[in-house]
Coordinates of C-alpha atoms in Angstrom, one line a residue:
Chain A
M1 CA 0.6 5.4 32.5
S2 CA 0.7 2.0 34.1
H3 CA -0.8 -1.0 32.3
S4 CA -0.9 -4.6 33.1
S5 CA 2.4 -6.2 32.1
T6 CA 1.0 -8.6 29.5
T7 CA 0.5 -7.2 26.1
L8 CA -1.7 -8.0 23.2
A9 CA -0.5 -10.4 20.5
A10 CA 3.2 -10.6 21.2
P11 CA 4.2 -7.4 19.4
R12 CA 5.3 -8.7 16.0
E13 CA 9.0 -8.1 15.5
R14 CA 9.2 -4.5 14.1
R15 CA 11.8 -5.5 11.5
T16 CA 10.7 -4.2 8.1
P17 CA 10.6 -7.3 6.1
P18 CA 12.8 -7.1 3.0
L19 CA 9.8 -8.2 1.0
A20 CA 8.3 -4.7 1.5
G21 CA 11.2 -3.2 -0.4
L22 CA 10.8 -5.7 -3.2
V23 CA 7.0 -5.0 -3.4
L24 CA 7.7 -1.3 -3.5
A25 CA 10.4 -1.6 -6.2
A26 CA 8.2 -3.9 -8.2
L27 CA 5.2 -1.5 -8.0
A28 CA 7.4 1.5 -8.9
I29 CA 8.9 -0.3 -11.9
A30 CA 5.5 -1.5 -13.1
A31 CA 4.1 2.0 -12.8
A32 CA 7.1 3.4 -14.7
V33 CA 6.9 0.8 -17.5
A34 CA 3.1 1.4 -17.9
W35 CA 3.6 5.2 -18.0
H36 CA 6.5 4.8 -20.4
A37 CA 4.4 2.7 -22.8
A38 CA 1.6 5.3 -22.8
H39 CA 4.0 8.4 -23.1
P40 CA 7.1 7.5 -25.1
G41 CA 9.9 10.0 -25.1
Q42 CA 9.3 11.3 -21.5
A43 CA 11.9 9.0 -20.0
A44 CA 14.5 10.6 -22.2
T45 CA 13.5 14.1 -21.2
L46 CA 13.6 13.2 -17.5
W47 CA 17.0 11.6 -18.0
Q48 CA 18.2 14.8 -19.5
W49 CA 17.0 16.8 -16.5
L50 CA 18.6 14.4 -14.0
P51 CA 22.0 16.0 -13.7
A52 CA 20.5 19.4 -13.1
L53 CA 18.1 18.0 -10.6
L54 CA 20.9 16.3 -8.7
R55 CA 22.9 19.5 -8.7
G56 CA 19.9 21.1 -7.2
F57 CA 19.6 18.4 -4.7
T58 CA 23.1 19.1 -3.4
V59 CA 21.7 22.5 -2.2
N60 CA 19.1 20.6 -0.2
I61 CA 21.6 18.2 1.3
G62 CA 23.9 21.1 2.2
M63 CA 21.1 23.1 3.8
G64 CA 20.0 20.0 5.7
L65 CA 23.4 19.4 7.1
G66 CA 24.0 23.0 8.0
A67 CA 20.6 23.2 9.7
A68 CA 21.2 20.0 11.5
V69 CA 24.5 21.2 12.9
L70 CA 23.2 24.7 13.9
S71 CA 20.0 23.3 15.4
T72 CA 22.0 20.7 17.4
L73 CA 24.1 23.5 18.9
L74 CA 21.1 25.7 19.7
G75 CA 19.0 22.8 20.9
L76 CA 21.7 21.5 23.2
M77 CA 21.9 24.8 24.9
L78 CA 18.1 25.1 25.2
G79 CA 17.7 21.5 26.3
I80 CA 20.4 21.8 29.0
G81 CA 18.9 25.2 29.9
Q82 CA 15.5 23.6 30.5
L83 CA 17.0 21.5 33.3
S84 CA 19.0 24.4 34.8
P85 CA 18.8 24.8 38.5
W86 CA 18.4 28.5 38.0
Q87 CA 14.7 29.1 37.5
R88 CA 15.1 32.1 35.3
V89 CA 17.2 30.1 32.9
S90 CA 15.0 27.0 32.9
R91 CA 11.8 29.0 32.5
S92 CA 13.0 31.0 29.6
A93 CA 14.5 27.9 27.9
R94 CA 11.2 26.2 28.3
W95 CA 9.3 29.1 26.8
I96 CA 11.6 29.5 23.9
T97 CA 11.4 25.7 23.2
L98 CA 7.6 25.9 23.4
A99 CA 7.4 28.9 21.1
L100 CA 9.7 27.2 18.5
R101 CA 7.8 24.0 18.6
N102 CA 4.5 25.7 18.3
A103 CA 5.3 27.6 15.1
P104 CA 5.2 25.9 11.6
W105 CA 8.6 25.7 10.1
L106 CA 7.5 27.5 7.0
V107 CA 6.5 30.5 9.1
I108 CA 9.8 30.5 11.0
M109 CA 11.6 30.5 7.6
F110 CA 9.5 33.4 6.4
A111 CA 10.2 35.2 9.7
M112 CA 14.0 34.8 9.2
M113 CA 13.8 36.0 5.6
A114 CA 12.2 39.1 6.9
A115 CA 14.0 39.6 10.2
I116 CA 17.6 39.0 9.3
P117 CA 18.8 42.3 7.9
F118 CA 20.3 42.8 4.5
E119 CA 23.7 43.6 6.0
I120 CA 25.2 42.6 9.4
E121 CA 28.1 44.3 11.0
L122 CA 30.3 41.9 13.0
F123 CA 33.6 42.9 14.5
G124 CA 33.9 45.7 12.0
H125 CA 33.3 43.4 9.1
Y126 CA 30.2 43.7 7.0
F127 CA 28.4 40.6 6.0
Q128 CA 25.5 40.3 3.6
P129 CA 23.7 37.1 4.6
S130 CA 22.4 35.3 1.5
D131 CA 18.8 34.1 1.3
W132 CA 20.3 30.7 1.6
A133 CA 21.7 31.4 5.0
K134 CA 18.5 33.0 6.2
V135 CA 16.4 30.0 5.2
L136 CA 19.0 27.8 6.8
T137 CA 18.7 29.8 10.0
G138 CA 14.9 29.5 10.0
L139 CA 15.1 25.7 9.6
A140 CA 17.7 25.5 12.3
L141 CA 15.5 27.4 14.7
G142 CA 12.6 25.0 14.0
G143 CA 14.9 22.1 14.5
A144 CA 16.3 23.5 17.7
G145 CA 12.9 23.3 19.4
Y146 CA 12.9 19.5 18.7
V147 CA 16.6 19.0 19.7
S148 CA 15.8 20.8 22.9
E149 CA 13.1 18.3 23.8
I150 CA 15.3 15.4 22.7
V151 CA 18.1 16.6 24.9
R152 CA 15.8 17.2 27.8
G153 CA 14.2 13.7 27.5
G154 CA 17.6 12.1 27.1
L155 CA 19.0 13.8 30.2
R156 CA 16.0 13.1 32.2
S157 CA 16.2 9.4 31.4
I158 CA 19.5 9.1 33.3
P159 CA 18.8 8.0 36.9
A160 CA 19.3 10.6 39.6
A161 CA 21.8 8.3 41.3
Q162 CA 24.2 9.1 38.5
W163 CA 24.0 12.8 39.4
E164 CA 24.5 12.0 43.1
A165 CA 27.4 9.7 42.4
A166 CA 29.1 12.3 40.3
T167 CA 28.5 15.0 42.9
S168 CA 29.9 12.7 45.6
L169 CA 33.1 12.4 43.4
A170 CA 33.3 16.2 43.7
L171 CA 32.5 16.9 40.1
D172 CA 30.8 20.2 39.5
R173 CA 27.7 20.6 37.5
R174 CA 29.4 21.2 34.2
Q175 CA 31.8 18.2 34.7
T176 CA 28.8 16.0 35.7
L177 CA 27.0 17.0 32.5
T178 CA 29.8 16.7 30.1
K179 CA 31.6 13.7 31.6
V180 CA 28.9 11.6 33.1
I181 CA 25.4 12.4 32.0
L182 CA 25.7 13.4 28.4
P183 CA 27.8 10.5 27.3
Q184 CA 25.2 8.1 28.7
A185 CA 22.2 10.1 27.4
L186 CA 23.7 10.3 23.9
R187 CA 22.6 6.8 23.2
S188 CA 18.9 7.4 23.6
M189 CA 19.2 10.7 21.7
V190 CA 20.9 9.5 18.6
P191 CA 18.0 7.8 16.9
A192 CA 15.7 10.7 17.5
W193 CA 18.4 13.1 16.3
M194 CA 18.7 11.1 13.1
N195 CA 15.0 11.3 12.6
L196 CA 15.3 15.1 13.0
Y197 CA 18.0 15.1 10.3
C198 CA 15.7 13.3 7.9
T199 CA 12.9 15.8 8.7
L200 CA 15.2 18.8 8.3
T201 CA 16.5 17.5 4.9
M202 CA 12.9 17.0 3.7
A203 CA 11.9 20.4 5.0
T204 CA 14.6 22.0 2.9
S205 CA 12.3 21.5 -0.1
L206 CA 10.2 24.3 1.4
S207 CA 13.0 26.7 0.6
S208 CA 11.9 26.7 -3.1
L209 CA 8.9 28.7 -1.9
M210 CA 11.3 31.3 -0.7
G211 CA 13.1 31.6 -4.0
I212 CA 16.1 29.3 -3.2
V213 CA 17.2 27.4 -6.3
D214 CA 17.0 23.9 -4.9
M215 CA 15.9 20.7 -6.7
M216 CA 12.3 21.7 -6.7
T217 CA 13.0 25.1 -8.3
V218 CA 15.2 23.4 -10.9
L219 CA 12.4 21.0 -11.7
Q220 CA 9.8 23.7 -12.0
E221 CA 12.1 25.7 -14.4
C222 CA 12.5 22.5 -16.5
L223 CA 8.7 21.9 -16.5
A224 CA 8.0 25.5 -17.4
A225 CA 10.4 25.4 -20.3
E226 CA 8.9 22.2 -21.6
A227 CA 5.3 23.3 -21.0
N228 CA 3.9 19.7 -21.3
P229 CA 1.4 18.9 -18.6
D230 CA 1.8 15.2 -19.2
L231 CA 5.3 15.5 -17.7
L232 CA 4.0 16.8 -14.3
L233 CA 3.2 13.4 -12.8
P234 CA 6.5 11.5 -13.7
A235 CA 8.6 14.6 -12.9
Y236 CA 7.3 15.1 -9.4
G237 CA 7.4 11.3 -9.0
L238 CA 11.1 11.4 -9.9
V239 CA 11.8 14.0 -7.3
C240 CA 10.0 11.9 -4.7
V241 CA 12.1 8.9 -5.6
I242 CA 15.3 11.0 -5.3
Y243 CA 14.3 12.1 -1.8
F244 CA 13.2 8.6 -0.8
L245 CA 16.5 7.1 -1.9
Y246 CA 18.4 9.6 0.2
I247 CA 16.2 9.6 3.3
Y248 CA 15.1 6.0 3.6
P249 CA 18.6 4.5 4.5
F250 CA 18.9 7.1 7.3
S251 CA 15.4 6.3 8.7
R252 CA 16.1 2.6 8.5
W253 CA 19.4 3.1 10.3
S254 CA 17.8 5.2 13.0
R255 CA 15.1 2.6 13.6
R256 CA 17.7 -0.1 13.9
L257 CA 19.7 1.9 16.5
E258 CA 16.5 2.6 18.4
R259 CA 15.6 -1.1 18.5
R260 CA 19.1 -2.2 19.4
W261 CA 19.5 0.4 22.2
S262 CA 16.1 0.3 23.6
H263 CA 16.6 -3.2 24.9
H264 CA 19.5 -2.6 27.1
G265 CA 19.6 1.0 27.8
Chain B
M1 CA -11.7 51.2 17.0
D2 CA -10.6 54.5 15.6
A3 CA -8.9 55.5 18.8
L4 CA -7.1 52.2 18.9
K5 CA -6.1 52.6 15.2
E6 CA -4.8 56.1 15.9
W7 CA -2.8 54.9 18.9
L8 CA -1.3 51.8 17.2
L9 CA -0.4 53.8 14.1
S10 CA 1.2 56.5 16.2
S11 CA 3.3 53.8 17.8
G12 CA 4.3 52.7 14.4
I13 CA 2.2 49.5 14.5
N14 CA 0.4 49.1 11.2
L15 CA -1.9 46.2 12.0
T16 CA -4.2 46.5 9.1
V17 CA -6.0 43.2 10.0
L18 CA -7.8 45.2 12.7
W19 CA -9.3 47.9 10.6
D20 CA -9.0 47.2 6.9
P21 CA -12.1 45.2 6.0
I22 CA -10.4 43.3 3.1
D23 CA -7.4 42.3 5.3
R24 CA -9.7 41.4 8.1
D25 CA -11.8 39.1 5.9
R26 CA -8.7 37.5 4.5
F27 CA -7.4 36.8 8.0
I28 CA -10.7 35.4 9.2
L29 CA -11.1 33.2 6.1
G30 CA -7.5 32.1 6.6
L31 CA -8.2 31.2 10.2
G32 CA -11.3 29.2 9.2
L33 CA -9.4 27.4 6.4
T34 CA -6.5 26.5 8.7
V35 CA -8.9 25.1 11.4
S36 CA -11.0 23.2 8.9
L37 CA -7.9 21.9 7.0
A38 CA -6.5 20.7 10.3
A39 CA -9.7 19.1 11.5
L40 CA -10.5 17.3 8.2
S41 CA -7.0 16.1 7.6
L42 CA -6.8 14.9 11.2
L43 CA -10.0 13.0 10.8
L44 CA -8.8 11.4 7.6
S45 CA -5.4 10.5 9.2
L46 CA -7.1 8.9 12.1
L47 CA -9.3 6.7 9.9
I48 CA -6.2 5.7 7.9
G49 CA -4.3 5.2 11.2
I50 CA -6.9 2.9 12.7
A51 CA -7.3 0.9 9.4
G52 CA -3.5 0.7 9.0
A53 CA -2.9 -0.4 12.6
V54 CA -5.5 -3.1 12.2
A55 CA -4.0 -4.1 8.9
Q56 CA -0.5 -4.3 10.4
G57 CA -1.8 -6.8 13.0
S58 CA -3.5 -8.8 10.2
R59 CA -2.7 -12.5 9.4
F60 CA -2.3 -11.7 5.8
A61 CA 1.3 -10.9 4.9
L62 CA 0.3 -9.0 1.7
L63 CA -1.8 -6.6 3.7
R64 CA 1.0 -6.0 6.2
Q65 CA 3.4 -5.4 3.3
V66 CA 1.2 -2.9 1.5
T67 CA 0.7 -1.0 4.8
T68 CA 4.5 -0.9 5.4
V69 CA 5.2 0.3 1.9
Y70 CA 2.6 3.1 2.3
I71 CA 4.2 4.1 5.6
E72 CA 7.7 4.2 4.3
V73 CA 6.8 6.1 1.1
F74 CA 4.9 8.8 2.9
R75 CA 7.3 9.2 5.8
N76 CA 10.4 9.4 3.7
T77 CA 9.4 12.0 1.1
P78 CA 8.8 15.7 1.8
L79 CA 5.2 16.8 2.3
V80 CA 5.4 19.7 -0.2
I81 CA 6.5 17.4 -3.0
Q82 CA 3.7 15.0 -2.1
L83 CA 1.4 17.9 -2.3
F84 CA 2.8 19.0 -5.8
F85 CA 2.7 15.4 -7.0
F86 CA -0.9 15.0 -6.1
Y87 CA -2.2 18.5 -7.0
F88 CA -0.3 19.1 -10.2
G89 CA 0.5 15.5 -11.2
L90 CA -2.7 13.6 -10.4
G91 CA -4.9 16.7 -10.4
S92 CA -4.1 17.4 -14.1
L93 CA -5.5 14.0 -14.9
L94 CA -8.8 14.6 -13.3
P95 CA -11.8 15.3 -15.6
L96 CA -13.0 18.9 -16.0
V97 CA -16.5 19.7 -14.6
Q98 CA -18.8 22.6 -14.8
G99 CA -18.3 25.0 -11.9
P100 CA -21.0 26.9 -10.2
D101 CA -20.5 29.9 -12.4
G102 CA -20.5 27.9 -15.5
E103 CA -16.8 27.9 -16.1
S104 CA -15.0 24.6 -16.3
M105 CA -12.8 23.5 -13.4
R106 CA -11.1 20.4 -12.1
L107 CA -13.1 17.9 -10.1
M108 CA -11.0 18.7 -7.0
G109 CA -9.8 22.1 -6.0
N110 CA -6.6 22.9 -4.1
F111 CA -8.4 22.8 -0.7
E112 CA -9.7 19.3 -1.3
W113 CA -6.2 18.1 -2.4
A114 CA -4.7 19.7 0.6
V115 CA -7.1 17.9 2.9
L116 CA -6.4 14.6 1.1
V117 CA -2.6 14.9 1.0
L118 CA -2.2 16.2 4.6
G119 CA -4.5 13.4 5.7
I120 CA -2.6 10.7 3.9
H121 CA 0.7 12.1 5.0
A122 CA -0.3 12.2 8.7
G123 CA -2.0 8.8 8.4
A124 CA 1.4 7.2 7.9
Y125 CA 2.5 8.6 11.2
Q126 CA -0.8 7.8 13.0
I127 CA -0.5 4.1 12.1
E128 CA 2.7 3.7 14.0
A129 CA 1.4 5.7 16.9
L130 CA -1.9 3.8 17.1
R131 CA -0.1 0.4 16.8
G132 CA 1.7 1.0 20.0
S133 CA -1.6 1.8 21.7
F134 CA -3.2 -1.4 20.3
E135 CA -0.3 -3.4 21.6
A136 CA -0.7 -1.9 25.0
V137 CA -4.2 -3.4 25.5
P138 CA -3.7 -6.3 27.9
R139 CA -3.9 -9.7 26.3
A140 CA -5.9 -10.9 29.3
T141 CA -8.6 -8.4 28.6
V142 CA -9.0 -9.6 25.1
E143 CA -9.1 -13.2 26.2
A144 CA -11.7 -12.3 28.8
A145 CA -13.8 -10.7 26.1
E146 CA -13.4 -13.7 23.8
S147 CA -14.4 -16.1 26.5
L148 CA -17.6 -14.0 27.0
G149 CA -18.5 -15.1 23.5
L150 CA -17.9 -11.8 21.7
S151 CA -17.0 -12.1 18.0
P152 CA -13.7 -10.8 16.8
A153 CA -15.4 -7.7 15.4
Q154 CA -17.1 -7.1 18.7
V155 CA -13.9 -7.6 20.6
L156 CA -12.3 -5.0 18.4
R157 CA -15.1 -2.5 18.6
K158 CA -16.2 -2.8 22.2
V159 CA -13.0 -3.7 24.0
V160 CA -9.8 -3.1 22.1
L161 CA -10.7 0.2 20.4
P162 CA -12.0 2.0 23.5
L163 CA -8.9 1.0 25.4
A164 CA -6.5 1.6 22.6
L165 CA -7.9 5.0 21.7
R166 CA -7.5 6.0 25.3
N167 CA -4.0 4.8 25.3
S168 CA -3.3 6.8 22.2
L169 CA -4.5 10.2 23.6
P170 CA -1.1 11.6 24.3
V171 CA 0.2 10.6 20.9
L172 CA -3.0 11.9 19.3
G173 CA -2.4 15.3 20.9
N174 CA 0.9 15.4 19.1
G175 CA -0.8 14.4 15.9
M176 CA -3.3 17.2 16.3
A177 CA -0.6 19.8 17.0
Q178 CA 1.3 18.5 13.9
A179 CA -2.0 18.7 11.9
V180 CA -2.4 22.4 12.7
K181 CA 1.2 23.1 11.8
S182 CA 1.2 21.2 8.6
T183 CA -1.6 23.2 7.2
S184 CA 0.9 26.0 6.5
V185 CA 2.4 23.9 3.8
A186 CA -0.9 24.2 1.8
F187 CA 0.6 27.7 1.1
A188 CA 2.5 26.0 -1.6
I189 CA -0.6 25.3 -3.7
A190 CA -2.2 28.7 -2.9
V191 CA -4.8 27.6 -0.4
P192 CA -5.6 30.9 1.3
E193 CA -5.1 29.6 4.8
L194 CA -3.4 31.6 7.6
T195 CA 0.1 31.6 6.3
Y196 CA -1.0 32.5 2.7
A197 CA -3.5 35.1 3.9
T198 CA -1.0 36.9 6.1
N199 CA 1.7 36.6 3.5
R200 CA -0.6 38.5 1.1
I201 CA -1.4 41.1 3.7
W202 CA 2.2 41.8 4.6
S203 CA 3.4 41.9 1.0
E204 CA 0.7 44.5 0.1
N205 CA 0.9 46.7 3.2
L206 CA 4.7 46.3 3.9
N207 CA 3.8 45.6 7.6
V208 CA 5.8 42.4 7.8
I209 CA 6.7 42.5 11.5
E210 CA 3.3 43.3 12.9
T211 CA 1.5 40.8 10.7
M212 CA 4.1 38.1 11.3
V213 CA 3.9 38.5 15.1
L214 CA 0.1 38.2 14.7
L215 CA 0.6 35.0 12.7
F216 CA 3.0 33.5 15.3
V217 CA 0.6 34.4 18.1
T218 CA -2.3 32.9 16.3
Y219 CA -0.6 29.6 15.7
F220 CA 0.6 29.7 19.4
I221 CA -3.0 30.2 20.6
L222 CA -4.4 27.5 18.2
L223 CA -1.9 25.0 19.5
G224 CA -2.5 26.1 23.1
I225 CA -6.2 25.4 22.6
V226 CA -5.3 21.9 21.1
S227 CA -3.2 20.9 24.1
F228 CA -5.8 22.3 26.6
L229 CA -8.6 20.3 24.9
M230 CA -6.5 17.2 24.8
R231 CA -5.7 17.5 28.5
R232 CA -9.5 17.9 29.3
L233 CA -10.3 14.9 27.1
E234 CA -7.7 12.7 28.7
L235 CA -9.1 13.6 32.1
A236 CA -12.7 13.0 31.0
L237 CA -12.0 9.6 29.5
R238 CA -9.6 8.4 32.2
L239 CA -10.6 4.9 33.4
P240 CA -10.0 4.6 37.2
G241 CA -7.8 1.7 37.9
V242 CA -6.4 1.5 34.3
H243 CA -4.8 4.9 34.1
T244 CA -3.1 6.6 36.9
A245 CA -3.7 10.3 37.0

């Protein structure tokens, strides 16, 4: 799309003002104090649950990291495949990417739970993939669709002259990709990739629907044991806070990189 | 139908959705719920997105701060937990009312909560997307409208919004696709949408593969329809001279 070059109202600097964080913290503390005054004793209960919740959260973090690594590998292959000169490769990579992007992650996770067999034979060894690994695979597949598009966009953003220059230096396609194009494309890909990491980590909370004992499952077990409906609101609020404290720094960082690199990139 | 059933069954495909009336009704209800969840939450998210984008361009710092806090909170926490927080946490605080069959029920059911939460969640993303479209409206156009004596509200309604919404169509398409996909998370609070309905079907009939393929294909077609409609809309609303084809 081409618009006139002048834009409306000098786009206000997208820096998130530190004030917003203070406002948020003040609001959260005020809400917590008000709730505490109305329901004494709950804070102590939640405090008791905290270690178990955080142990559950390590499952989420681990799954998020594993899914990020796996989806990056798969997505790199798909993304490079999408730009392959062989039509058969590029077309199937495009279709796989589209199919992965068009399916809800929850559904992909269900599919992997059902599709991965109870026992796999690999080089004469028998493995019994745990539910954990199945859900992780499902998440990674969903993420791979996004990585594929990130990679394709990143590679496409490198001017054709770079390809031509590399070819004229007698580099073959593989060398051109790994030595010339990818290192330059990486910059524009990193912020989007970090966003995906955040999304993947947040999506691990879906795994509790599949019977994985993550932070949510731990919380629900605690809540069921206590059987006090007044605890529901602060308990789910606490889990939100834990996720927020982990995710927010990454998403700030990703936005900073995006801003810094978009100016000269 | 019977011949088809015989043939499919003899090939080992137990697609009960086609012939079992209970499963068929479940599937159709699920499809309807998925589509209406997506449409309603998208509408809500767009309203929030427009209001938020205007608020972020506001002169009042407090308004901008509140909008930023909203965006950060909803973008940096998982959708399922938001859903639980609202449905179980806030929902349990709602007053009980008389239901249509005389039994007492909460003021808002799981479908209403799902629409609300999906809408609020997506709204946080729409604000950012729409802001970019607002900023892409040329300053000179706004000045021209002002010099014609239009009031700020008129400038917004008659000049900025029509252009900004056109600019936002590609992003809006993304938002629509996301809205359809997010509906599956309503599974968590037992809204019988597509994912929940098919999940019931395959756990009762043990026809996981057939039903799951059907589920994937259904989402694929739904999203295909979304992107087709968006392309048509973009073409229909294209302004010659402003947008290149």
